[in-house]
Amino acid sequence: MSQTRKIIHIDMDAFYAAVEQRDNPALRGRPVCVGGRPDSRGVVATCSYEARRYGIHSAMPSRQAAQRCPDAVFVPPRFTVYKEVSNQIRRIFHEYTDLVEPLSLDEAFLDVTVNKPAIPSATRIAVAIKARIREHTGLTASAGVSYNKFLAKIASDFRKPDGLTVIPPEKAAEFIDRLPVGRFFGVGRVTEARMQALGIHTGADLKRLTPARLVQLFGKSGALYHAFAHGRDERPVVPHRPRKSLGKETTLATDIHRRQEMMAVLAELAGQVAAAVKRSGLLGRTVTLKVKYADFQQVTRSWSAGYALQTADDIMAVMPGLLDRTEAGVRKVRLLGITLSGWQSPAEAEISARQLRLPFMD
């Protein structure tokens, strides 16, 4: 295992809510929820730390958030503004290194093993980045510093908000041994509950199991858990991760069951997806329909074409068949979504189209 890399994970503190509080002084110090209105079926995208004290969290239904904190202020998201601020922050990252891997608008990995200012200490770089973010945006960020991505990401969440946690190689084993399994990358609530039932509560418990046993219990993820438990993570910081899919979805104001209504919603979504795909410069061959029923059960249905789907009409031509493969109509629907994937460049799409036009050969 190489311990020579110097990785920083930067995570903005309550990013959307912090931007709203920065831009509107009347919101400072108040419980702010960015997302849907409490009288709608929307959810909280993020919330301020004042709101979190009431147990409010991301993805919570706005109605429930309002019940927990009647004084909460609900603000609609302004994604254009958040993206502008995110671009400001990324420009700061690139002052130190070009090995920047954005995970979302508000967090990123940086590999500063070799860096532009030639600063030997990753901790000093993290301190400088936090200070520059505050200076240029008025916002705070938390940073984690370690020798791999797994530990750096965990560290950034350790002393929020405005935190800085460093996990050097010589301290990693002790840190991981005490770490609850729910904090491990790839361990969701279901897996965590299963681990707890098996008596696996901490990194130390994971470390006692062999790779073969972990794979037997948790499939291929077991090998990953074993590596993390021993402080190993060789994943590089990848500056330009290709986007695997592009999609749009909407939670409906009321549950619907008429097919005509569903097709109207899907037509609007298809138009949004087609516009986004056009901006991306790529073309997709696989379209996926997402349906969430009134009881919150969710299904997806996909279809792959031998050619690029370029327009809203191309996408909509597939929808009736995909909708037929669900229980939409028989069961009421609360959410619909469309995703396009299986990317091709325009040049690749043209080659595929030509091949489809060729006559069959003996």
PDB file of N, CA, C and O in Angstrom, residues 208-280:
ATOM      1  N   ARG A 208     -11.369  -8.151  11.912  1.00  0.00           N
ATOM      2  CA  ARG A 208     -11.191  -9.521  12.404  1.00  0.00           C
ATOM      3  C   ARG A 208     -11.687 -10.576  11.422  1.00  0.00           C
ATOM      4  O   ARG A 208     -11.392 -11.759  11.566  1.00  0.00           O
ATOM      5  N   LEU A 209     -12.463 -10.160  10.420  1.00  0.00           N
ATOM      6  CA  LEU A 209     -13.005 -11.114   9.446  1.00  0.00           C
ATOM      7  C   LEU A 209     -12.104 -11.202   8.231  1.00  0.00           C
ATOM      8  O   LEU A 209     -11.513 -10.205   7.793  1.00  0.00           O
ATOM      9  N   THR A 210     -12.014 -12.380   7.657  1.00  0.00           N
ATOM     10  CA  THR A 210     -11.178 -12.579   6.473  1.00  0.00           C
ATOM     11  C   THR A 210     -11.871 -12.015   5.241  1.00  0.00           C
ATOM     12  O   THR A 210     -13.106 -11.868   5.223  1.00  0.00           O
ATOM     13  N   PRO A 211     -11.101 -11.698   4.185  1.00  0.00           N
ATOM     14  CA  PRO A 211     -11.737 -11.235   2.942  1.00  0.00           C
ATOM     15  C   PRO A 211     -12.756 -12.240   2.417  1.00  0.00           C
ATOM     16  O   PRO A 211     -13.829 -11.848   1.949  1.00  0.00           O
ATOM     17  N   ALA A 212     -12.431 -13.519   2.493  1.00  0.00           N
ATOM     18  CA  ALA A 212     -13.343 -14.551   1.980  1.00  0.00           C
ATOM     19  C   ALA A 212     -14.665 -14.529   2.744  1.00  0.00           C
ATOM     20  O   ALA A 212     -15.739 -14.667   2.149  1.00  0.00           O
ATOM     21  N   ARG A 213     -14.586 -14.376   4.062  1.00  0.00           N
ATOM     22  CA  ARG A 213     -15.802 -14.358   4.870  1.00  0.00           C
ATOM     23  C   ARG A 213     -16.636 -13.123   4.558  1.00  0.00           C
ATOM     24  O   ARG A 213     -17.875 -13.206   4.451  1.00  0.00           O
ATOM     25  N   LEU A 214     -15.982 -11.965   4.397  1.00  0.00           N
ATOM     26  CA  LEU A 214     -16.718 -10.739   4.090  1.00  0.00           C
ATOM     27  C   LEU A 214     -17.383 -10.819   2.717  1.00  0.00           C
ATOM     28  O   LEU A 214     -18.504 -10.344   2.536  1.00  0.00           O
ATOM     29  N   VAL A 215     -16.698 -11.421   1.747  1.00  0.00           N
ATOM     30  CA  VAL A 215     -17.297 -11.604   0.421  1.00  0.00           C
ATOM     31  C   VAL A 215     -18.478 -12.563   0.506  1.00  0.00           C
ATOM     32  O   VAL A 215     -19.510 -12.364  -0.144  1.00  0.00           O
ATOM     33  N   GLN A 216     -18.330 -13.595   1.326  1.00  0.00           N
ATOM     34  CA  GLN A 216     -19.434 -14.546   1.515  1.00  0.00           C
ATOM     35  C   GLN A 216     -20.655 -13.845   2.101  1.00  0.00           C
ATOM     36  O   GLN A 216     -21.794 -14.113   1.709  1.00  0.00           O
ATOM     37  N   LEU A 217     -20.421 -12.911   3.012  1.00  0.00           N
ATOM     38  CA  LEU A 217     -21.518 -12.224   3.683  1.00  0.00           C
ATOM     39  C   LEU A 217     -22.111 -11.084   2.862  1.00  0.00           C
ATOM     40  O   LEU A 217     -23.323 -10.874   2.854  1.00  0.00           O
ATOM     41  N   PHE A 218     -21.222 -10.327   2.147  1.00  0.00           N
ATOM     42  CA  PHE A 218     -21.678  -9.084   1.519  1.00  0.00           C
ATOM     43  C   PHE A 218     -21.348  -8.992   0.024  1.00  0.00           C
ATOM     44  O   PHE A 218     -21.423  -7.905  -0.547  1.00  0.00           O
ATOM     45  N   GLY A 219     -21.017 -10.105  -0.592  1.00  0.00           N
ATOM     46  CA  GLY A 219     -20.718 -10.073  -2.020  1.00  0.00           C
ATOM     47  C   GLY A 219     -19.404  -9.353  -2.297  1.00  0.00           C
ATOM     48  O   GLY A 219     -18.534  -9.240  -1.432  1.00  0.00           O
ATOM     49  N   LYS A 220     -19.282  -8.836  -3.508  1.00  0.00           N
ATOM     50  CA  LYS A 220     -18.002  -8.225  -3.901  1.00  0.00           C
ATOM     51  C   LYS A 220     -17.656  -7.005  -3.048  1.00  0.00           C
ATOM     52  O   LYS A 220     -16.482  -6.633  -2.935  1.00  0.00           O
ATOM     53  N   SER A 221     -18.663  -6.363  -2.438  1.00  0.00           N
ATOM     54  CA  SER A 221     -18.385  -5.226  -1.557  1.00  0.00           C
ATOM     55  C   SER A 221     -17.577  -5.646  -0.338  1.00  0.00           C
ATOM     56  O   SER A 221     -16.890  -4.823   0.274  1.00  0.00           O
ATOM     57  N   GLY A 222     -17.652  -6.923   0.011  1.00  0.00           N
ATOM     58  CA  GLY A 222     -16.910  -7.408   1.177  1.00  0.00           C
ATOM     59  C   GLY A 222     -15.420  -7.182   1.049  1.00  0.00           C
ATOM     60  O   GLY A 222     -14.752  -6.851   2.039  1.00  0.00           O
ATOM     61  N   ALA A 223     -14.877  -7.354  -0.159  1.00  0.00           N
ATOM     62  CA  ALA A 223     -13.444  -7.134  -0.370  1.00  0.00           C
ATOM     63  C   ALA A 223     -13.091  -5.667  -0.144  1.00  0.00           C
ATOM     64  O   ALA A 223     -12.021  -5.340   0.396  1.00  0.00           O
ATOM     65  N   LEU A 224     -14.008  -4.775  -0.541  1.00  0.00           N
ATOM     66  CA  LEU A 224     -13.791  -3.341  -0.338  1.00  0.00           C
ATOM     67  C   LEU A 224     -13.813  -3.008   1.155  1.00  0.00           C
ATOM     68  O   LEU A 224     -12.954  -2.257   1.640  1.00  0.00           O
ATOM     69  N   TYR A 225     -14.763  -3.579   1.880  1.00  0.00           N
ATOM     70  CA  TYR A 225     -14.839  -3.330   3.323  1.00  0.00           C
ATOM     71  C   TYR A 225     -13.561  -3.808   4.020  1.00  0.00           C
ATOM     72  O   TYR A 225     -13.059  -3.154   4.936  1.00  0.00           O
ATOM     73  N   HIS A 226     -13.035  -4.945   3.582  1.00  0.00           N
ATOM     74  CA  HIS A 226     -11.808  -5.479   4.187  1.00  0.00           C
ATOM     75  C   HIS A 226     -10.638  -4.528   3.952  1.00  0.00           C
ATOM     76  O   HIS A 226      -9.854  -4.245   4.867  1.00  0.00           O
ATOM     77  N   ALA A 227     -10.532  -4.026   2.712  1.00  0.00           N
ATOM     78  CA  ALA A 227      -9.438  -3.096   2.394  1.00  0.00           C
ATOM     79  C   ALA A 227      -9.553  -1.821   3.230  1.00  0.00           C
ATOM     80  O   ALA A 227      -8.567  -1.347   3.807  1.00  0.00           O
ATOM     81  N   PHE A 228     -10.761  -1.261   3.320  1.00  0.00           N
ATOM     82  CA  PHE A 228     -10.950  -0.035   4.100  1.00  0.00           C
ATOM     83  C   PHE A 228     -10.633  -0.272   5.582  1.00  0.00           C
ATOM     84  O   PHE A 228     -10.045   0.588   6.242  1.00  0.00           O
ATOM     85  N   ALA A 229     -11.051  -1.432   6.104  1.00  0.00           N
ATOM     86  CA  ALA A 229     -10.793  -1.734   7.509  1.00  0.00           C
ATOM     87  C   ALA A 229      -9.304  -1.769   7.813  1.00  0.00           C
ATOM     88  O   ALA A 229      -8.878  -1.512   8.951  1.00  0.00           O
ATOM     89  N   HIS A 230      -8.505  -2.067   6.787  1.00  0.00           N
ATOM     90  CA  HIS A 230      -7.048  -2.096   6.945  1.00  0.00           C
ATOM     91  C   HIS A 230      -6.390  -0.823   6.421  1.00  0.00           C
ATOM     92  O   HIS A 230      -5.167  -0.771   6.223  1.00  0.00           O
ATOM     93  N   GLY A 231      -7.212   0.210   6.173  1.00  0.00           N
ATOM     94  CA  GLY A 231      -6.654   1.505   5.777  1.00  0.00           C
ATOM     95  C   GLY A 231      -6.196   1.578   4.347  1.00  0.00           C
ATOM     96  O   GLY A 231      -5.441   2.482   3.980  1.00  0.00           O
ATOM     97  N   ARG A 232      -6.671   0.656   3.502  1.00  0.00           N
ATOM     98  CA  ARG A 232      -6.224   0.639   2.106  1.00  0.00           C
ATOM     99  C   ARG A 232      -7.320   1.185   1.184  1.00  0.00           C
ATOM    100  O   ARG A 232      -8.474   0.767   1.270  1.00  0.00           O
ATOM    101  N   ASP A 233      -6.929   2.085   0.315  1.00  0.00           N
ATOM    102  CA  ASP A 233      -7.832   2.624  -0.714  1.00  0.00           C
ATOM    103  C   ASP A 233      -6.949   3.206  -1.813  1.00  0.00           C
ATOM    104  O   ASP A 233      -6.394   4.297  -1.663  1.00  0.00           O
ATOM    105  N   GLU A 234      -6.815   2.482  -2.886  1.00  0.00           N
ATOM    106  CA  GLU A 234      -5.922   2.903  -3.969  1.00  0.00           C
ATOM    107  C   GLU A 234      -6.634   3.702  -5.060  1.00  0.00           C
ATOM    108  O   GLU A 234      -6.059   3.983  -6.110  1.00  0.00           O
ATOM    109  N   ARG A 235      -7.901   4.064  -4.851  1.00  0.00           N
ATOM    110  CA  ARG A 235      -8.623   4.829  -5.872  1.00  0.00           C
ATOM    111  C   ARG A 235      -7.943   6.174  -6.105  1.00  0.00           C
ATOM    112  O   ARG A 235      -7.709   6.923  -5.156  1.00  0.00           O
ATOM    113  N   PRO A 236      -7.621   6.490  -7.359  1.00  0.00           N
ATOM    114  CA  PRO A 236      -6.986   7.785  -7.629  1.00  0.00           C
ATOM    115  C   PRO A 236      -8.016   8.910  -7.657  1.00  0.00           C
ATOM    116  O   PRO A 236      -9.218   8.673  -7.789  1.00  0.00           O
ATOM    117  N   VAL A 237      -7.538  10.141  -7.520  1.00  0.00           N
ATOM    118  CA  VAL A 237      -8.373  11.316  -7.746  1.00  0.00           C
ATOM    119  C   VAL A 237      -8.471  11.510  -9.252  1.00  0.00           C
ATOM    120  O   VAL A 237      -7.464  11.672  -9.940  1.00  0.00           O
ATOM    121  N   VAL A 238      -9.700  11.445  -9.774  1.00  0.00           N
ATOM    122  CA  VAL A 238      -9.929  11.488 -11.217  1.00  0.00           C
ATOM    123  C   VAL A 238     -10.525  12.845 -11.580  1.00  0.00           C
ATOM    124  O   VAL A 238     -11.670  13.138 -11.229  1.00  0.00           O
ATOM    125  N   PRO A 239      -9.759  13.704 -12.277  1.00  0.00           N
ATOM    126  CA  PRO A 239     -10.231  15.068 -12.534  1.00  0.00           C
ATOM    127  C   PRO A 239     -11.473  15.180 -13.402  1.00  0.00           C
ATOM    128  O   PRO A 239     -12.307  16.037 -13.169  1.00  0.00           O
ATOM    129  N   HIS A 240     -11.600  14.322 -14.403  1.00  0.00           N
ATOM    130  CA  HIS A 240     -12.709  14.491 -15.346  1.00  0.00           C
ATOM    131  C   HIS A 240     -13.497  13.194 -15.428  1.00  0.00           C
ATOM    132  O   HIS A 240     -13.403  12.444 -16.394  1.00  0.00           O
ATOM    133  N   ARG A 241     -14.285  12.934 -14.409  1.00  0.00           N
ATOM    134  CA  ARG A 241     -15.116  11.731 -14.454  1.00  0.00           C
ATOM    135  C   ARG A 241     -16.228  11.911 -15.472  1.00  0.00           C
ATOM    136  O   ARG A 241     -16.987  12.889 -15.408  1.00  0.00           O
ATOM    137  N   PRO A 242     -16.338  10.999 -16.437  1.00  0.00           N
ATOM    138  CA  PRO A 242     -17.434  11.133 -17.397  1.00  0.00           C
ATOM    139  C   PRO A 242     -18.783  10.911 -16.722  1.00  0.00           C
ATOM    140  O   PRO A 242     -18.918  10.048 -15.860  1.00  0.00           O
ATOM    141  N   ARG A 243     -19.734  11.734 -17.098  1.00  0.00           N
ATOM    142  CA  ARG A 243     -21.075  11.595 -16.532  1.00  0.00           C
ATOM    143  C   ARG A 243     -21.729  10.352 -17.103  1.00  0.00           C
ATOM    144  O   ARG A 243     -21.776  10.165 -18.322  1.00  0.00           O
ATOM    145  N   LYS A 244     -22.233   9.490 -16.211  1.00  0.00           N
ATOM    146  CA  LYS A 244     -22.785   8.217 -16.663  1.00  0.00           C
ATOM    147  C   LYS A 244     -24.215   8.334 -17.163  1.00  0.00           C
ATOM    148  O   LYS A 244     -24.665   7.518 -17.953  1.00  0.00           O
ATOM    149  N   SER A 245     -24.936   9.346 -16.681  1.00  0.00           N
ATOM    150  CA  SER A 245     -26.325   9.490 -17.100  1.00  0.00           C
ATOM    151  C   SER A 245     -26.755  10.929 -16.893  1.00  0.00           C
ATOM    152  O   SER A 245     -26.089  11.715 -16.222  1.00  0.00           O
ATOM    153  N   LEU A 246     -27.888  11.244 -17.491  1.00  0.00           N
ATOM    154  CA  LEU A 246     -28.465  12.577 -17.349  1.00  0.00           C
ATOM    155  C   LEU A 246     -29.971  12.414 -17.305  1.00  0.00           C
ATOM    156  O   LEU A 246     -30.556  11.791 -18.195  1.00  0.00           O
ATOM    157  N   GLY A 247     -30.590  12.956 -16.262  1.00  0.00           N
ATOM    158  CA  GLY A 247     -32.025  12.724 -16.149  1.00  0.00           C
ATOM    159  C   GLY A 247     -32.763  13.859 -15.460  1.00  0.00           C
ATOM    160  O   GLY A 247     -32.160  14.762 -14.884  1.00  0.00           O
ATOM    161  N   LYS A 248     -34.068  13.792 -15.548  1.00  0.00           N
ATOM    162  CA  LYS A 248     -34.961  14.745 -14.890  1.00  0.00           C
ATOM    163  C   LYS A 248     -36.132  13.964 -14.298  1.00  0.00           C
ATOM    164  O   LYS A 248     -36.586  12.976 -14.888  1.00  0.00           O
ATOM    165  N   GLU A 249     -36.591  14.427 -13.142  1.00  0.00           N
ATOM    166  CA  GLU A 249     -37.768  13.795 -12.544  1.00  0.00           C
ATOM    167  C   GLU A 249     -38.581  14.849 -11.823  1.00  0.00           C
ATOM    168  O   GLU A 249     -38.099  15.951 -11.539  1.00  0.00           O
ATOM    169  N   THR A 250     -39.824  14.510 -11.529  1.00  0.00           N
ATOM    170  CA  THR A 250     -40.691  15.460 -10.831  1.00  0.00           C
ATOM    171  C   THR A 250     -41.631  14.709  -9.902  1.00  0.00           C
ATOM    172  O   THR A 250     -42.171  13.653 -10.258  1.00  0.00           O
ATOM    173  N   THR A 251     -41.772  15.241  -8.695  1.00  0.00           N
ATOM    174  CA  THR A 251     -42.786  14.741  -7.770  1.00  0.00           C
ATOM    175  C   THR A 251     -44.072  15.504  -8.048  1.00  0.00           C
ATOM    176  O   THR A 251     -44.084  16.737  -8.039  1.00  0.00           O
ATOM    177  N   LEU A 252     -45.128  14.789  -8.314  1.00  0.00           N
ATOM    178  CA  LEU A 252     -46.382  15.393  -8.748  1.00  0.00           C
ATOM    179  C   LEU A 252     -47.120  16.036  -7.580  1.00  0.00           C
ATOM    180  O   LEU A 252     -47.004  15.602  -6.427  1.00  0.00           O
ATOM    181  N   ALA A 253     -47.861  17.081  -7.863  1.00  0.00           N
ATOM    182  CA  ALA A 253     -48.601  17.791  -6.817  1.00  0.00           C
ATOM    183  C   ALA A 253     -49.637  16.884  -6.171  1.00  0.00           C
ATOM    184  O   ALA A 253     -49.870  16.945  -4.961  1.00  0.00           O
ATOM    185  N   THR A 254     -50.257  16.019  -6.977  1.00  0.00           N
ATOM    186  CA  THR A 254     -51.195  15.020  -6.461  1.00  0.00           C
ATOM    187  C   THR A 254     -50.949  13.723  -7.208  1.00  0.00           C
ATOM    188  O   THR A 254     -50.443  13.709  -8.335  1.00  0.00           O
ATOM    189  N   ASP A 255     -51.311  12.603  -6.585  1.00  0.00           N
ATOM    190  CA  ASP A 255     -51.172  11.307  -7.253  1.00  0.00           C
ATOM    191  C   ASP A 255     -52.051  11.272  -8.497  1.00  0.00           C
ATOM    192  O   ASP A 255     -53.172  11.793  -8.485  1.00  0.00           O
ATOM    193  N   ILE A 256     -51.542  10.672  -9.569  1.00  0.00           N
ATOM    194  CA  ILE A 256     -52.324  10.575 -10.806  1.00  0.00           C
ATOM    195  C   ILE A 256     -52.431   9.106 -11.237  1.00  0.00           C
ATOM    196  O   ILE A 256     -51.573   8.286 -10.901  1.00  0.00           O
ATOM    197  N   HIS A 257     -53.477   8.803 -11.998  1.00  0.00           N
ATOM    198  CA  HIS A 257     -53.639   7.432 -12.494  1.00  0.00           C
ATOM    199  C   HIS A 257     -54.024   7.392 -13.970  1.00  0.00           C
ATOM    200  O   HIS A 257     -54.017   6.337 -14.580  1.00  0.00           O
ATOM    201  N   ARG A 258     -54.341   8.560 -14.555  1.00  0.00           N
ATOM    202  CA  ARG A 258     -54.717   8.564 -15.970  1.00  0.00           C
ATOM    203  C   ARG A 258     -53.465   8.607 -16.841  1.00  0.00           C
ATOM    204  O   ARG A 258     -52.580   9.434 -16.653  1.00  0.00           O
ATOM    205  N   ARG A 259     -53.434   7.728 -17.825  1.00  0.00           N
ATOM    206  CA  ARG A 259     -52.261   7.621 -18.703  1.00  0.00           C
ATOM    207  C   ARG A 259     -52.013   8.935 -19.457  1.00  0.00           C
ATOM    208  O   ARG A 259     -50.862   9.331 -19.667  1.00  0.00           O
ATOM    209  N   GLN A 260     -53.073   9.600 -19.858  1.00  0.00           N
ATOM    210  CA  GLN A 260     -52.924  10.850 -20.595  1.00  0.00           C
ATOM    211  C   GLN A 260     -52.166  11.888 -19.767  1.00  0.00           C
ATOM    212  O   GLN A 260     -51.314  12.613 -20.281  1.00  0.00           O
ATOM    213  N   GLU A 261     -52.479  11.950 -18.472  1.00  0.00           N
ATOM    214  CA  GLU A 261     -51.773  12.879 -17.593  1.00  0.00           C
ATOM    215  C   GLU A 261     -50.294  12.504 -17.477  1.00  0.00           C
ATOM    216  O   GLU A 261     -49.410  13.376 -17.493  1.00  0.00           O
ATOM    217  N   MET A 262     -50.035  11.207 -17.363  1.00  0.00           N
ATOM    218  CA  MET A 262     -48.646  10.747 -17.242  1.00  0.00           C
ATOM    219  C   MET A 262     -47.841  11.090 -18.494  1.00  0.00           C
ATOM    220  O   MET A 262     -46.694  11.554 -18.412  1.00  0.00           O
ATOM    221  N   MET A 263     -48.440  10.890 -19.670  1.00  0.00           N
ATOM    222  CA  MET A 263     -47.735  11.175 -20.916  1.00  0.00           C
ATOM    223  C   MET A 263     -47.441  12.671 -21.042  1.00  0.00           C
ATOM    224  O   MET A 263     -46.393  13.066 -21.575  1.00  0.00           O
ATOM    225  N   ALA A 264     -48.341  13.512 -20.542  1.00  0.00           N
ATOM    226  CA  ALA A 264     -48.108  14.960 -20.582  1.00  0.00           C
ATOM    227  C   ALA A 264     -46.923  15.335 -19.703  1.00  0.00           C
ATOM    228  O   ALA A 264     -46.074  16.149 -20.092  1.00  0.00           O
ATOM    229  N   VAL A 265     -46.835  14.726 -18.514  1.00  0.00           N
ATOM    230  CA  VAL A 265     -45.704  14.987 -17.617  1.00  0.00           C
ATOM    231  C   VAL A 265     -44.410  14.478 -18.240  1.00  0.00           C
ATOM    232  O   VAL A 265     -43.378  15.164 -18.229  1.00  0.00           O
ATOM    233  N   LEU A 266     -44.468  13.285 -18.825  1.00  0.00           N
ATOM    234  CA  LEU A 266     -43.272  12.704 -19.435  1.00  0.00           C
ATOM    235  C   LEU A 266     -42.796  13.515 -20.635  1.00  0.00           C
ATOM    236  O   LEU A 266     -41.586  13.636 -20.876  1.00  0.00           O
ATOM    237  N   ALA A 267     -43.734  14.082 -21.386  1.00  0.00           N
ATOM    238  CA  ALA A 267     -43.356  14.913 -22.537  1.00  0.00           C
ATOM    239  C   ALA A 267     -42.553  16.130 -22.079  1.00  0.00           C
ATOM    240  O   ALA A 267     -41.558  16.522 -22.702  1.00  0.00           O
ATOM    241  N   GLU A 268     -42.973  16.727 -20.967  1.00  0.00           N
ATOM    242  CA  GLU A 268     -42.242  17.881 -20.426  1.00  0.00           C
ATOM    243  C   GLU A 268     -40.847  17.458 -19.957  1.00  0.00           C
ATOM    244  O   GLU A 268     -39.853  18.136 -20.237  1.00  0.00           O
ATOM    245  N   LEU A 269     -40.772  16.319 -19.280  1.00  0.00           N
ATOM    246  CA  LEU A 269     -39.478  15.821 -18.818  1.00  0.00           C
ATOM    247  C   LEU A 269     -38.567  15.475 -19.993  1.00  0.00           C
ATOM    248  O   LEU A 269     -37.366  15.758 -19.970  1.00  0.00           O
ATOM    249  N   ALA A 270     -39.133  14.867 -21.032  1.00  0.00           N
ATOM    250  CA  ALA A 270     -38.343  14.496 -22.213  1.00  0.00           C
ATOM    251  C   ALA A 270     -37.742  15.737 -22.865  1.00  0.00           C
ATOM    252  O   ALA A 270     -36.591  15.725 -23.316  1.00  0.00           O
ATOM    253  N   GLY A 271     -38.523  16.818 -22.902  1.00  0.00           N
ATOM    254  CA  GLY A 271     -38.013  18.076 -23.452  1.00  0.00           C
ATOM    255  C   GLY A 271     -36.839  18.604 -22.642  1.00  0.00           C
ATOM    256  O   GLY A 271     -35.841  19.076 -23.199  1.00  0.00           O
ATOM    257  N   GLN A 272     -36.927  18.510 -21.312  1.00  0.00           N
ATOM    258  CA  GLN A 272     -35.846  18.975 -20.438  1.00  0.00           C
ATOM    259  C   GLN A 272     -34.596  18.118 -20.605  1.00  0.00           C
ATOM    260  O   GLN A 272     -33.476  18.635 -20.661  1.00  0.00           O
ATOM    261  N   VAL A 273     -34.784  16.804 -20.701  1.00  0.00           N
ATOM    262  CA  VAL A 273     -33.645  15.899 -20.876  1.00  0.00           C
ATOM    263  C   VAL A 273     -32.975  16.153 -22.224  1.00  0.00           C
ATOM    264  O   VAL A 273     -31.747  16.230 -22.317  1.00  0.00           O
ATOM    265  N   ALA A 274     -33.775  16.283 -23.277  1.00  0.00           N
ATOM    266  CA  ALA A 274     -33.222  16.520 -24.612  1.00  0.00           C
ATOM    267  C   ALA A 274     -32.419  17.820 -24.653  1.00  0.00           C
ATOM    268  O   ALA A 274     -31.344  17.890 -25.259  1.00  0.00           O
ATOM    269  N   ALA A 275     -32.923  18.860 -23.992  1.00  0.00           N
ATOM    270  CA  ALA A 275     -32.214  20.141 -23.955  1.00  0.00           C
ATOM    271  C   ALA A 275     -30.891  20.004 -23.210  1.00  0.00           C
ATOM    272  O   ALA A 275     -29.858  20.543 -23.630  1.00  0.00           O
ATOM    273  N   ALA A 276     -30.904  19.263 -22.093  1.00  0.00           N
ATOM    274  CA  ALA A 276     -29.682  19.072 -21.315  1.00  0.00           C
ATOM    275  C   ALA A 276     -28.659  18.243 -22.082  1.00  0.00           C
ATOM    276  O   ALA A 276     -27.458  18.521 -22.051  1.00  0.00           O
ATOM    277  N   VAL A 277     -29.145  17.229 -22.802  1.00  0.00           N
ATOM    278  CA  VAL A 277     -28.259  16.392 -23.607  1.00  0.00           C
ATOM    279  C   VAL A 277     -27.611  17.211 -24.721  1.00  0.00           C
ATOM    280  O   VAL A 277     -26.421  17.080 -25.015  1.00  0.00           O
ATOM    281  N   LYS A 278     -28.386  18.089 -25.330  1.00  0.00           N
ATOM    282  CA  LYS A 278     -27.851  18.943 -26.394  1.00  0.00           C
ATOM    283  C   LYS A 278     -26.728  19.832 -25.865  1.00  0.00           C
ATOM    284  O   LYS A 278     -25.695  20.004 -26.518  1.00  0.00           O
ATOM    285  N   ARG A 279     -26.915  20.361 -24.650  1.00  0.00           N
ATOM    286  CA  ARG A 279     -25.876  21.200 -24.044  1.00  0.00           C
ATOM    287  C   ARG A 279     -24.625  20.394 -23.726  1.00  0.00           C
ATOM    288  O   ARG A 279     -23.517  20.913 -23.760  1.00  0.00           O
ATOM    289  N   SER A 280     -24.794  19.105 -23.404  1.00  0.00           N
ATOM    290  CA  SER A 280     -23.656  18.278 -23.004  1.00  0.00           C
ATOM    291  C   SER A 280     -22.768  17.897 -24.182  1.00  0.00           C
ATOM    292  O   SER A 280     -21.604  17.553 -24.007  1.00  0.00           O
TER     293      SER A 280
END
